[in-house]
Amino acid sequence: MELLDVFAVVVEQVSLNKASQLLNISQPALSRKIMKLEEDLGVELFIRKGKRLELTKVGQICYDHAIELRHLERKFKQTIQMYKAAGSHSSITIGASLTTLQATLPDLITDYLQEYPLTEIKLLTGKTHEIVTMVKENKVDIGVVASLINASSLHCEPLFDDHLCLVLPLGHPFIDRTTITMNDLNELPMILFSKGTWYRILMDELFHRYTIFPNVQMEIDSFEAIIRLVSTCKTATLLPKSYLREDLIRNNELILRQLVELEQTKRTTSLIYSDHASDNPEAMKFINQAVTCFAKHQ
């Protein structure tokens, strides 16, 4: 490594004399180092023309490699400094439902890691009641759920309110309708979340309240899969507003229709944690940053 650094300086100075002054060693000592590197590699790095030095083809390859190693070393030292500045290595374990994991967590984790890049984040998935149990039993530091949890042993920090939207693919006959009501969803071919998921429970309560019986063609627990199949199968679906970003709607050629009844199906996404989380400074940083982030957007 040292010989490659010396070699790179000689190339950049195009002179043994200038390089020796910069490196603060004698010119004969510098020549010996270059000869030692050539001997170790078994190749000639320079063509010597009087006092001038010209790189050979393999010398250029060697120089490129030396520069790459220099950059890697600089990056390595910067990482070490970041590690020292951030303190000892830390980790957070987060529990979330699959739908919340897809809709909310990516942005939260991205923002957090930009601020604290050395934190290790572990994720566990489950249904809402399972996440609550994980938090109570200290199997996770933080839970992210699409609900307000009222339990004496847990702290609950609301992040944002959400509601369902009717999502239609281009070409769907409902697109041209001036108004759409809940009654229009009766016997409508739809792709819905799998039974047991929080959003599906919300939907079934809604259908029961308005005596609606949609034609459920598929039941899936993945946002991405539902989006793709809605476009492919030309069916409708109900999805939370928080997931339906403009680029997602545009790229999949979807249309959103707002129904008054759906706008009333509000659910609050929250962070939940026990007193155990206060023993983990990283977990508290994550909680405070998430709450602050969503407060700015409200």
PDB file of N, CA and C in Angstrom, residues 114-206:
ATOM      1  N   GLN A 114     -30.500   8.355   7.121  1.00  0.00           N
ATOM      2  CA  GLN A 114     -29.746   9.508   6.619  1.00  0.00           C
ATOM      3  C   GLN A 114     -29.134  10.282   7.773  1.00  0.00           C
ATOM      4  N   GLU A 115     -29.843  10.307   8.896  1.00  0.00           N
ATOM      5  CA  GLU A 115     -29.366  11.023  10.082  1.00  0.00           C
ATOM      6  C   GLU A 115     -28.425  10.156  10.918  1.00  0.00           C
ATOM      7  N   TYR A 116     -28.740   8.850  11.007  1.00  0.00           N
ATOM      8  CA  TYR A 116     -27.947   7.925  11.833  1.00  0.00           C
ATOM      9  C   TYR A 116     -27.608   6.681  11.002  1.00  0.00           C
ATOM     10  N   PRO A 117     -26.656   6.804  10.082  1.00  0.00           N
ATOM     11  CA  PRO A 117     -26.392   5.739   9.105  1.00  0.00           C
ATOM     12  C   PRO A 117     -25.824   4.447   9.685  1.00  0.00           C
ATOM     13  N   LEU A 118     -25.299   4.481  10.889  1.00  0.00           N
ATOM     14  CA  LEU A 118     -24.674   3.280  11.444  1.00  0.00           C
ATOM     15  C   LEU A 118     -25.625   2.440  12.288  1.00  0.00           C
ATOM     16  N   THR A 119     -26.870   2.863  12.390  1.00  0.00           N
ATOM     17  CA  THR A 119     -27.843   2.108  13.178  1.00  0.00           C
ATOM     18  C   THR A 119     -28.330   0.886  12.396  1.00  0.00           C
ATOM     19  N   GLU A 120     -28.319  -0.247  13.052  1.00  0.00           N
ATOM     20  CA  GLU A 120     -28.859  -1.472  12.439  1.00  0.00           C
ATOM     21  C   GLU A 120     -30.343  -1.564  12.768  1.00  0.00           C
ATOM     22  N   ILE A 121     -31.177  -1.712  11.735  1.00  0.00           N
ATOM     23  CA  ILE A 121     -32.619  -1.788  11.933  1.00  0.00           C
ATOM     24  C   ILE A 121     -33.120  -3.171  11.541  1.00  0.00           C
ATOM     25  N   LYS A 122     -33.795  -3.817  12.489  1.00  0.00           N
ATOM     26  CA  LYS A 122     -34.372  -5.145  12.244  1.00  0.00           C
ATOM     27  C   LYS A 122     -35.887  -4.997  12.192  1.00  0.00           C
ATOM     28  N   LEU A 123     -36.533  -5.775  11.323  1.00  0.00           N
ATOM     29  CA  LEU A 123     -37.974  -5.672  11.136  1.00  0.00           C
ATOM     30  C   LEU A 123     -38.657  -7.019  11.386  1.00  0.00           C
ATOM     31  N   LEU A 124     -39.767  -6.984  12.086  1.00  0.00           N
ATOM     32  CA  LEU A 124     -40.613  -8.161  12.274  1.00  0.00           C
ATOM     33  C   LEU A 124     -42.022  -7.790  11.825  1.00  0.00           C
ATOM     34  N   THR A 125     -42.689  -8.680  11.114  1.00  0.00           N
ATOM     35  CA  THR A 125     -44.035  -8.384  10.629  1.00  0.00           C
ATOM     36  C   THR A 125     -45.075  -9.241  11.346  1.00  0.00           C
ATOM     37  N   GLY A 126     -46.288  -8.759  11.345  1.00  0.00           N
ATOM     38  CA  GLY A 126     -47.388  -9.499  11.959  1.00  0.00           C
ATOM     39  C   GLY A 126     -48.657  -8.680  11.852  1.00  0.00           C
ATOM     40  N   LYS A 127     -49.775  -9.242  12.272  1.00  0.00           N
ATOM     41  CA  LYS A 127     -51.027  -8.507  12.308  1.00  0.00           C
ATOM     42  C   LYS A 127     -50.987  -7.529  13.491  1.00  0.00           C
ATOM     43  N   THR A 128     -51.906  -6.570  13.495  1.00  0.00           N
ATOM     44  CA  THR A 128     -51.863  -5.507  14.506  1.00  0.00           C
ATOM     45  C   THR A 128     -51.827  -6.060  15.925  1.00  0.00           C
ATOM     46  N   HIS A 129     -52.700  -7.012  16.239  1.00  0.00           N
ATOM     47  CA  HIS A 129     -52.715  -7.552  17.605  1.00  0.00           C
ATOM     48  C   HIS A 129     -51.419  -8.288  17.934  1.00  0.00           C
ATOM     49  N   GLU A 130     -50.769  -8.858  16.895  1.00  0.00           N
ATOM     50  CA  GLU A 130     -49.491  -9.535  17.125  1.00  0.00           C
ATOM     51  C   GLU A 130     -48.387  -8.521  17.407  1.00  0.00           C
ATOM     52  N   ILE A 131     -48.433  -7.377  16.701  1.00  0.00           N
ATOM     53  CA  ILE A 131     -47.438  -6.324  16.933  1.00  0.00           C
ATOM     54  C   ILE A 131     -47.594  -5.767  18.344  1.00  0.00           C
ATOM     55  N   VAL A 132     -48.833  -5.572  18.783  1.00  0.00           N
ATOM     56  CA  VAL A 132     -49.081  -5.080  20.140  1.00  0.00           C
ATOM     57  C   VAL A 132     -48.469  -6.034  21.165  1.00  0.00           C
ATOM     58  N   THR A 133     -48.663  -7.328  20.951  1.00  0.00           N
ATOM     59  CA  THR A 133     -48.103  -8.325  21.863  1.00  0.00           C
ATOM     60  C   THR A 133     -46.575  -8.291  21.843  1.00  0.00           C
ATOM     61  N   MET A 134     -45.982  -8.142  20.649  1.00  0.00           N
ATOM     62  CA  MET A 134     -44.523  -8.067  20.544  1.00  0.00           C
ATOM     63  C   MET A 134     -43.968  -6.891  21.349  1.00  0.00           C
ATOM     64  N   VAL A 135     -44.668  -5.764  21.283  1.00  0.00           N
ATOM     65  CA  VAL A 135     -44.215  -4.581  22.027  1.00  0.00           C
ATOM     66  C   VAL A 135     -44.345  -4.825  23.528  1.00  0.00           C
ATOM     67  N   LYS A 136     -45.472  -5.385  23.941  1.00  0.00           N
ATOM     68  CA  LYS A 136     -45.687  -5.665  25.368  1.00  0.00           C
ATOM     69  C   LYS A 136     -44.635  -6.626  25.918  1.00  0.00           C
ATOM     70  N   GLU A 137     -44.260  -7.605  25.109  1.00  0.00           N
ATOM     71  CA  GLU A 137     -43.293  -8.616  25.559  1.00  0.00           C
ATOM     72  C   GLU A 137     -41.850  -8.211  25.269  1.00  0.00           C
ATOM     73  N   ASN A 138     -41.647  -6.971  24.812  1.00  0.00           N
ATOM     74  CA  ASN A 138     -40.308  -6.428  24.530  1.00  0.00           C
ATOM     75  C   ASN A 138     -39.549  -7.225  23.473  1.00  0.00           C
ATOM     76  N   LYS A 139     -40.299  -7.831  22.561  1.00  0.00           N
ATOM     77  CA  LYS A 139     -39.653  -8.523  21.442  1.00  0.00           C
ATOM     78  C   LYS A 139     -39.265  -7.528  20.348  1.00  0.00           C
ATOM     79  N   VAL A 140     -39.911  -6.362  20.358  1.00  0.00           N
ATOM     80  CA  VAL A 140     -39.545  -5.266  19.457  1.00  0.00           C
ATOM     81  C   VAL A 140     -39.475  -3.998  20.291  1.00  0.00           C
ATOM     82  N   ASP A 141     -38.673  -3.030  19.830  1.00  0.00           N
ATOM     83  CA  ASP A 141     -38.570  -1.751  20.536  1.00  0.00           C
ATOM     84  C   ASP A 141     -39.750  -0.845  20.213  1.00  0.00           C
ATOM     85  N   ILE A 142     -40.197  -0.906  18.948  1.00  0.00           N
ATOM     86  CA  ILE A 142     -41.247  -0.015  18.461  1.00  0.00           C
ATOM     87  C   ILE A 142     -42.217  -0.809  17.597  1.00  0.00           C
ATOM     88  N   GLY A 143     -43.490  -0.465  17.683  1.00  0.00           N
ATOM     89  CA  GLY A 143     -44.477  -1.039  16.784  1.00  0.00           C
ATOM     90  C   GLY A 143     -45.082   0.063  15.929  1.00  0.00           C
ATOM     91  N   VAL A 144     -45.365  -0.239  14.670  1.00  0.00           N
ATOM     92  CA  VAL A 144     -46.039   0.708  13.782  1.00  0.00           C
ATOM     93  C   VAL A 144     -47.336   0.055  13.337  1.00  0.00           C
ATOM     94  N   VAL A 145     -48.468   0.639  13.720  1.00  0.00           N
ATOM     95  CA  VAL A 145     -49.766   0.018  13.456  1.00  0.00           C
ATOM     96  C   VAL A 145     -50.742   1.044  12.909  1.00  0.00           C
ATOM     97  N   ALA A 146     -51.704   0.588  12.124  1.00  0.00           N
ATOM     98  CA  ALA A 146     -52.733   1.476  11.563  1.00  0.00           C
ATOM     99  C   ALA A 146     -53.910   1.554  12.522  1.00  0.00           C
ATOM    100  N   SER A 147     -53.622   2.042  13.723  1.00  0.00           N
ATOM    101  CA  SER A 147     -54.654   2.096  14.747  1.00  0.00           C
ATOM    102  C   SER A 147     -54.162   2.930  15.928  1.00  0.00           C
ATOM    103  N   LEU A 148     -55.096   3.420  16.719  1.00  0.00           N
ATOM    104  CA  LEU A 148     -54.755   4.026  18.010  1.00  0.00           C
ATOM    105  C   LEU A 148     -54.878   2.943  19.071  1.00  0.00           C
ATOM    106  N   ILE A 149     -53.820   2.700  19.797  1.00  0.00           N
ATOM    107  CA  ILE A 149     -53.809   1.637  20.791  1.00  0.00           C
ATOM    108  C   ILE A 149     -53.919   2.258  22.177  1.00  0.00           C
ATOM    109  N   ASN A 150     -54.949   1.842  22.916  1.00  0.00           N
ATOM    110  CA  ASN A 150     -55.157   2.346  24.270  1.00  0.00           C
ATOM    111  C   ASN A 150     -54.894   1.214  25.255  1.00  0.00           C
ATOM    112  N   ALA A 151     -53.691   1.161  25.761  1.00  0.00           N
ATOM    113  CA  ALA A 151     -53.313   0.121  26.724  1.00  0.00           C
ATOM    114  C   ALA A 151     -52.459   0.771  27.798  1.00  0.00           C
ATOM    115  N   SER A 152     -52.744   0.451  29.055  1.00  0.00           N
ATOM    116  CA  SER A 152     -52.054   1.098  30.174  1.00  0.00           C
ATOM    117  C   SER A 152     -50.546   0.849  30.156  1.00  0.00           C
ATOM    118  N   SER A 153     -50.125  -0.271  29.571  1.00  0.00           N
ATOM    119  CA  SER A 153     -48.696  -0.620  29.590  1.00  0.00           C
ATOM    120  C   SER A 153     -47.933  -0.071  28.392  1.00  0.00           C
ATOM    121  N   LEU A 154     -48.634   0.617  27.470  1.00  0.00           N
ATOM    122  CA  LEU A 154     -47.985   1.077  26.241  1.00  0.00           C
ATOM    123  C   LEU A 154     -48.151   2.585  26.048  1.00  0.00           C
ATOM    124  N   HIS A 155     -47.182   3.174  25.371  1.00  0.00           N
ATOM    125  CA  HIS A 155     -47.276   4.553  24.926  1.00  0.00           C
ATOM    126  C   HIS A 155     -47.678   4.543  23.456  1.00  0.00           C
ATOM    127  N   CYS A 156     -48.548   5.462  23.063  1.00  0.00           N
ATOM    128  CA  CYS A 156     -49.017   5.531  21.678  1.00  0.00           C
ATOM    129  C   CYS A 156     -48.809   6.944  21.140  1.00  0.00           C
ATOM    130  N   GLU A 157     -48.050   7.062  20.044  1.00  0.00           N
ATOM    131  CA  GLU A 157     -47.780   8.356  19.411  1.00  0.00           C
ATOM    132  C   GLU A 157     -48.445   8.393  18.034  1.00  0.00           C
ATOM    133  N   PRO A 158     -49.548   9.117  17.870  1.00  0.00           N
ATOM    134  CA  PRO A 158     -50.213   9.202  16.549  1.00  0.00           C
ATOM    135  C   PRO A 158     -49.305   9.882  15.530  1.00  0.00           C
ATOM    136  N   LEU A 159     -49.298   9.361  14.299  1.00  0.00           N
ATOM    137  CA  LEU A 159     -48.493   9.953  13.224  1.00  0.00           C
ATOM    138  C   LEU A 159     -49.368  10.691  12.215  1.00  0.00           C
ATOM    139  N   PHE A 160     -50.360  10.015  11.654  1.00  0.00           N
ATOM    140  CA  PHE A 160     -51.220  10.670  10.661  1.00  0.00           C
ATOM    141  C   PHE A 160     -52.529   9.892  10.520  1.00  0.00           C
ATOM    142  N   ASP A 161     -53.559  10.596  10.030  1.00  0.00           N
ATOM    143  CA  ASP A 161     -54.855   9.964   9.743  1.00  0.00           C
ATOM    144  C   ASP A 161     -54.894   9.532   8.289  1.00  0.00           C
ATOM    145  N   ASP A 162     -55.596   8.457   8.028  1.00  0.00           N
ATOM    146  CA  ASP A 162     -55.661   7.886   6.689  1.00  0.00           C
ATOM    147  C   ASP A 162     -57.086   7.422   6.417  1.00  0.00           C
ATOM    148  N   HIS A 163     -57.452   7.307   5.147  1.00  0.00           N
ATOM    149  CA  HIS A 163     -58.763   6.760   4.793  1.00  0.00           C
ATOM    150  C   HIS A 163     -58.640   5.989   3.481  1.00  0.00           C
ATOM    151  N   LEU A 164     -59.645   5.211   3.168  1.00  0.00           N
ATOM    152  CA  LEU A 164     -59.640   4.388   1.959  1.00  0.00           C
ATOM    153  C   LEU A 164     -60.070   5.196   0.740  1.00  0.00           C
ATOM    154  N   CYS A 165     -59.562   4.798  -0.413  1.00  0.00           N
ATOM    155  CA  CYS A 165     -59.951   5.390  -1.698  1.00  0.00           C
ATOM    156  C   CYS A 165     -60.354   4.275  -2.657  1.00  0.00           C
ATOM    157  N   LEU A 166     -61.274   4.578  -3.551  1.00  0.00           N
ATOM    158  CA  LEU A 166     -61.621   3.649  -4.619  1.00  0.00           C
ATOM    159  C   LEU A 166     -60.615   3.846  -5.751  1.00  0.00           C
ATOM    160  N   VAL A 167     -59.957   2.763  -6.136  1.00  0.00           N
ATOM    161  CA  VAL A 167     -58.923   2.821  -7.172  1.00  0.00           C
ATOM    162  C   VAL A 167     -59.429   2.064  -8.403  1.00  0.00           C
ATOM    163  N   LEU A 168     -59.383   2.746  -9.561  1.00  0.00           N
ATOM    164  CA  LEU A 168     -59.878   2.156 -10.802  1.00  0.00           C
ATOM    165  C   LEU A 168     -58.792   2.202 -11.871  1.00  0.00           C
ATOM    166  N   PRO A 169     -58.739   1.192 -12.746  1.00  0.00           N
ATOM    167  CA  PRO A 169     -57.799   1.238 -13.872  1.00  0.00           C
ATOM    168  C   PRO A 169     -58.385   2.041 -15.025  1.00  0.00           C
ATOM    169  N   LEU A 170     -57.552   2.546 -15.896  1.00  0.00           N
ATOM    170  CA  LEU A 170     -58.046   3.234 -17.084  1.00  0.00           C
ATOM    171  C   LEU A 170     -58.958   2.293 -17.883  1.00  0.00           C
ATOM    172  N   GLY A 171     -60.044   2.850 -18.385  1.00  0.00           N
ATOM    173  CA  GLY A 171     -60.976   2.032 -19.148  1.00  0.00           C
ATOM    174  C   GLY A 171     -62.102   1.458 -18.321  1.00  0.00           C
ATOM    175  N   HIS A 172     -62.036   1.595 -17.006  1.00  0.00           N
ATOM    176  CA  HIS A 172     -63.104   1.062 -16.150  1.00  0.00           C
ATOM    177  C   HIS A 172     -64.381   1.867 -16.372  1.00  0.00           C
ATOM    178  N   PRO A 173     -65.543   1.224 -16.443  1.00  0.00           N
ATOM    179  CA  PRO A 173     -66.805   1.936 -16.730  1.00  0.00           C
ATOM    180  C   PRO A 173     -67.185   2.969 -15.680  1.00  0.00           C
ATOM    181  N   PHE A 174     -66.662   2.871 -14.455  1.00  0.00           N
ATOM    182  CA  PHE A 174     -67.024   3.825 -13.405  1.00  0.00           C
ATOM    183  C   PHE A 174     -66.314   5.172 -13.566  1.00  0.00           C
ATOM    184  N   ILE A 175     -65.281   5.219 -14.398  1.00  0.00           N
ATOM    185  CA  ILE A 175     -64.480   6.448 -14.502  1.00  0.00           C
ATOM    186  C   ILE A 175     -65.317   7.620 -14.995  1.00  0.00           C
ATOM    187  N   ASP A 176     -66.218   7.371 -15.916  1.00  0.00           N
ATOM    188  CA  ASP A 176     -67.010   8.446 -16.514  1.00  0.00           C
ATOM    189  C   ASP A 176     -68.231   8.836 -15.691  1.00  0.00           C
ATOM    190  N   ARG A 177     -68.475   8.139 -14.603  1.00  0.00           N
ATOM    191  CA  ARG A 177     -69.634   8.478 -13.782  1.00  0.00           C
ATOM    192  C   ARG A 177     -69.379   9.778 -13.026  1.00  0.00           C
ATOM    193  N   THR A 178     -70.400  10.629 -13.002  1.00  0.00           N
ATOM    194  CA  THR A 178     -70.267  11.907 -12.290  1.00  0.00           C
ATOM    195  C   THR A 178     -70.106  11.676 -10.798  1.00  0.00           C
ATOM    196  N   THR A 179     -70.912  10.785 -10.244  1.00  0.00           N
ATOM    197  CA  THR A 179     -70.823  10.455  -8.824  1.00  0.00           C
ATOM    198  C   THR A 179     -70.845   8.937  -8.646  1.00  0.00           C
ATOM    199  N   ILE A 180     -70.168   8.509  -7.596  1.00  0.00           N
ATOM    200  CA  ILE A 180     -70.163   7.087  -7.233  1.00  0.00           C
ATOM    201  C   ILE A 180     -70.500   7.003  -5.752  1.00  0.00           C
ATOM    202  N   THR A 181     -71.411   6.104  -5.410  1.00  0.00           N
ATOM    203  CA  THR A 181     -71.788   5.921  -4.006  1.00  0.00           C
ATOM    204  C   THR A 181     -71.427   4.512  -3.564  1.00  0.00           C
ATOM    205  N   MET A 182     -71.586   4.245  -2.287  1.00  0.00           N
ATOM    206  CA  MET A 182     -71.295   2.921  -1.762  1.00  0.00           C
ATOM    207  C   MET A 182     -72.166   1.861  -2.424  1.00  0.00           C
ATOM    208  N   ASN A 183     -73.385   2.208  -2.736  1.00  0.00           N
ATOM    209  CA  ASN A 183     -74.290   1.234  -3.358  1.00  0.00           C
ATOM    210  C   ASN A 183     -73.757   0.754  -4.706  1.00  0.00           C
ATOM    211  N   ASP A 184     -72.969   1.575  -5.368  1.00  0.00           N
ATOM    212  CA  ASP A 184     -72.408   1.189  -6.663  1.00  0.00           C
ATOM    213  C   ASP A 184     -71.364   0.078  -6.524  1.00  0.00           C
ATOM    214  N   LEU A 185     -70.860  -0.126  -5.311  1.00  0.00           N
ATOM    215  CA  LEU A 185     -69.853  -1.173  -5.090  1.00  0.00           C
ATOM    216  C   LEU A 185     -70.489  -2.556  -4.944  1.00  0.00           C
ATOM    217  N   ASN A 186     -71.801  -2.605  -4.831  1.00  0.00           N
ATOM    218  CA  ASN A 186     -72.477  -3.898  -4.690  1.00  0.00           C
ATOM    219  C   ASN A 186     -72.293  -4.727  -5.960  1.00  0.00           C
ATOM    220  N   GLU A 187     -71.773  -5.936  -5.806  1.00  0.00           N
ATOM    221  CA  GLU A 187     -71.489  -6.885  -6.887  1.00  0.00           C
ATOM    222  C   GLU A 187     -70.403  -6.388  -7.844  1.00  0.00           C
ATOM    223  N   LEU A 188     -69.692  -5.342  -7.476  1.00  0.00           N
ATOM    224  CA  LEU A 188     -68.604  -4.840  -8.320  1.00  0.00           C
ATOM    225  C   LEU A 188     -67.392  -5.769  -8.218  1.00  0.00           C
ATOM    226  N   PRO A 189     -66.829  -6.237  -9.348  1.00  0.00           N
ATOM    227  CA  PRO A 189     -65.615  -7.071  -9.286  1.00  0.00           C
ATOM    228  C   PRO A 189     -64.472  -6.298  -8.630  1.00  0.00           C
ATOM    229  N   MET A 190     -63.884  -6.891  -7.576  1.00  0.00           N
ATOM    230  CA  MET A 190     -62.862  -6.185  -6.818  1.00  0.00           C
ATOM    231  C   MET A 190     -61.743  -7.135  -6.378  1.00  0.00           C
ATOM    232  N   ILE A 191     -60.571  -6.561  -6.183  1.00  0.00           N
ATOM    233  CA  ILE A 191     -59.445  -7.251  -5.538  1.00  0.00           C
ATOM    234  C   ILE A 191     -59.253  -6.589  -4.192  1.00  0.00           C
ATOM    235  N   LEU A 192     -59.284  -7.370  -3.114  1.00  0.00           N
ATOM    236  CA  LEU A 192     -59.210  -6.806  -1.771  1.00  0.00           C
ATOM    237  C   LEU A 192     -58.064  -7.427  -0.974  1.00  0.00           C
ATOM    238  N   PHE A 193     -57.756  -6.782   0.156  1.00  0.00           N
ATOM    239  CA  PHE A 193     -56.767  -7.349   1.057  1.00  0.00           C
ATOM    240  C   PHE A 193     -57.256  -8.691   1.599  1.00  0.00           C
ATOM    241  N   SER A 194     -56.307  -9.515   2.011  1.00  0.00           N
ATOM    242  CA  SER A 194     -56.659 -10.814   2.593  1.00  0.00           C
ATOM    243  C   SER A 194     -57.429 -10.606   3.900  1.00  0.00           C
ATOM    244  N   LYS A 195     -58.275 -11.559   4.225  1.00  0.00           N
ATOM    245  CA  LYS A 195     -59.036 -11.494   5.472  1.00  0.00           C
ATOM    246  C   LYS A 195     -58.082 -11.529   6.664  1.00  0.00           C
ATOM    247  N   GLY A 196     -58.425 -10.788   7.691  1.00  0.00           N
ATOM    248  CA  GLY A 196     -57.593 -10.753   8.896  1.00  0.00           C
ATOM    249  C   GLY A 196     -56.688  -9.535   8.960  1.00  0.00           C
ATOM    250  N   THR A 197     -56.375  -8.929   7.807  1.00  0.00           N
ATOM    251  CA  THR A 197     -55.568  -7.710   7.817  1.00  0.00           C
ATOM    252  C   THR A 197     -56.440  -6.551   8.303  1.00  0.00           C
ATOM    253  N   TRP A 198     -55.781  -5.545   8.886  1.00  0.00           N
ATOM    254  CA  TRP A 198     -56.534  -4.450   9.479  1.00  0.00           C
ATOM    255  C   TRP A 198     -57.407  -3.735   8.465  1.00  0.00           C
ATOM    256  N   TYR A 199     -56.852  -3.478   7.263  1.00  0.00           N
ATOM    257  CA  TYR A 199     -57.633  -2.770   6.250  1.00  0.00           C
ATOM    258  C   TYR A 199     -58.812  -3.611   5.762  1.00  0.00           C
ATOM    259  N   ARG A 200     -58.656  -4.921   5.702  1.00  0.00           N
ATOM    260  CA  ARG A 200     -59.773  -5.776   5.274  1.00  0.00           C
ATOM    261  C   ARG A 200     -60.880  -5.776   6.333  1.00  0.00           C
ATOM    262  N   ILE A 201     -60.493  -5.783   7.603  1.00  0.00           N
ATOM    263  CA  ILE A 201     -61.490  -5.692   8.669  1.00  0.00           C
ATOM    264  C   ILE A 201     -62.271  -4.389   8.532  1.00  0.00           C
ATOM    265  N   LEU A 202     -61.550  -3.315   8.233  1.00  0.00           N
ATOM    266  CA  LEU A 202     -62.185  -2.017   8.031  1.00  0.00           C
ATOM    267  C   LEU A 202     -63.161  -2.064   6.858  1.00  0.00           C
ATOM    268  N   MET A 203     -62.750  -2.693   5.765  1.00  0.00           N
ATOM    269  CA  MET A 203     -63.601  -2.799   4.582  1.00  0.00           C
ATOM    270  C   MET A 203     -64.852  -3.635   4.860  1.00  0.00           C
ATOM    271  N   ASP A 204     -64.658  -4.767   5.539  1.00  0.00           N
ATOM    272  CA  ASP A 204     -65.804  -5.639   5.813  1.00  0.00           C
ATOM    273  C   ASP A 204     -66.824  -4.945   6.718  1.00  0.00           C
ATOM    274  N   GLU A 205     -66.325  -4.141   7.667  1.00  0.00           N
ATOM    275  CA  GLU A 205     -67.243  -3.375   8.520  1.00  0.00           C
ATOM    276  C   GLU A 205     -68.038  -2.378   7.676  1.00  0.00           C
ATOM    277  N   LEU A 206     -67.347  -1.782   6.728  1.00  0.00           N
ATOM    278  CA  LEU A 206     -67.982  -0.806   5.836  1.00  0.00           C
ATOM    279  C   LEU A 206     -69.043  -1.488   4.967  1.00  0.00           C
TER     280      LEU A 206
END
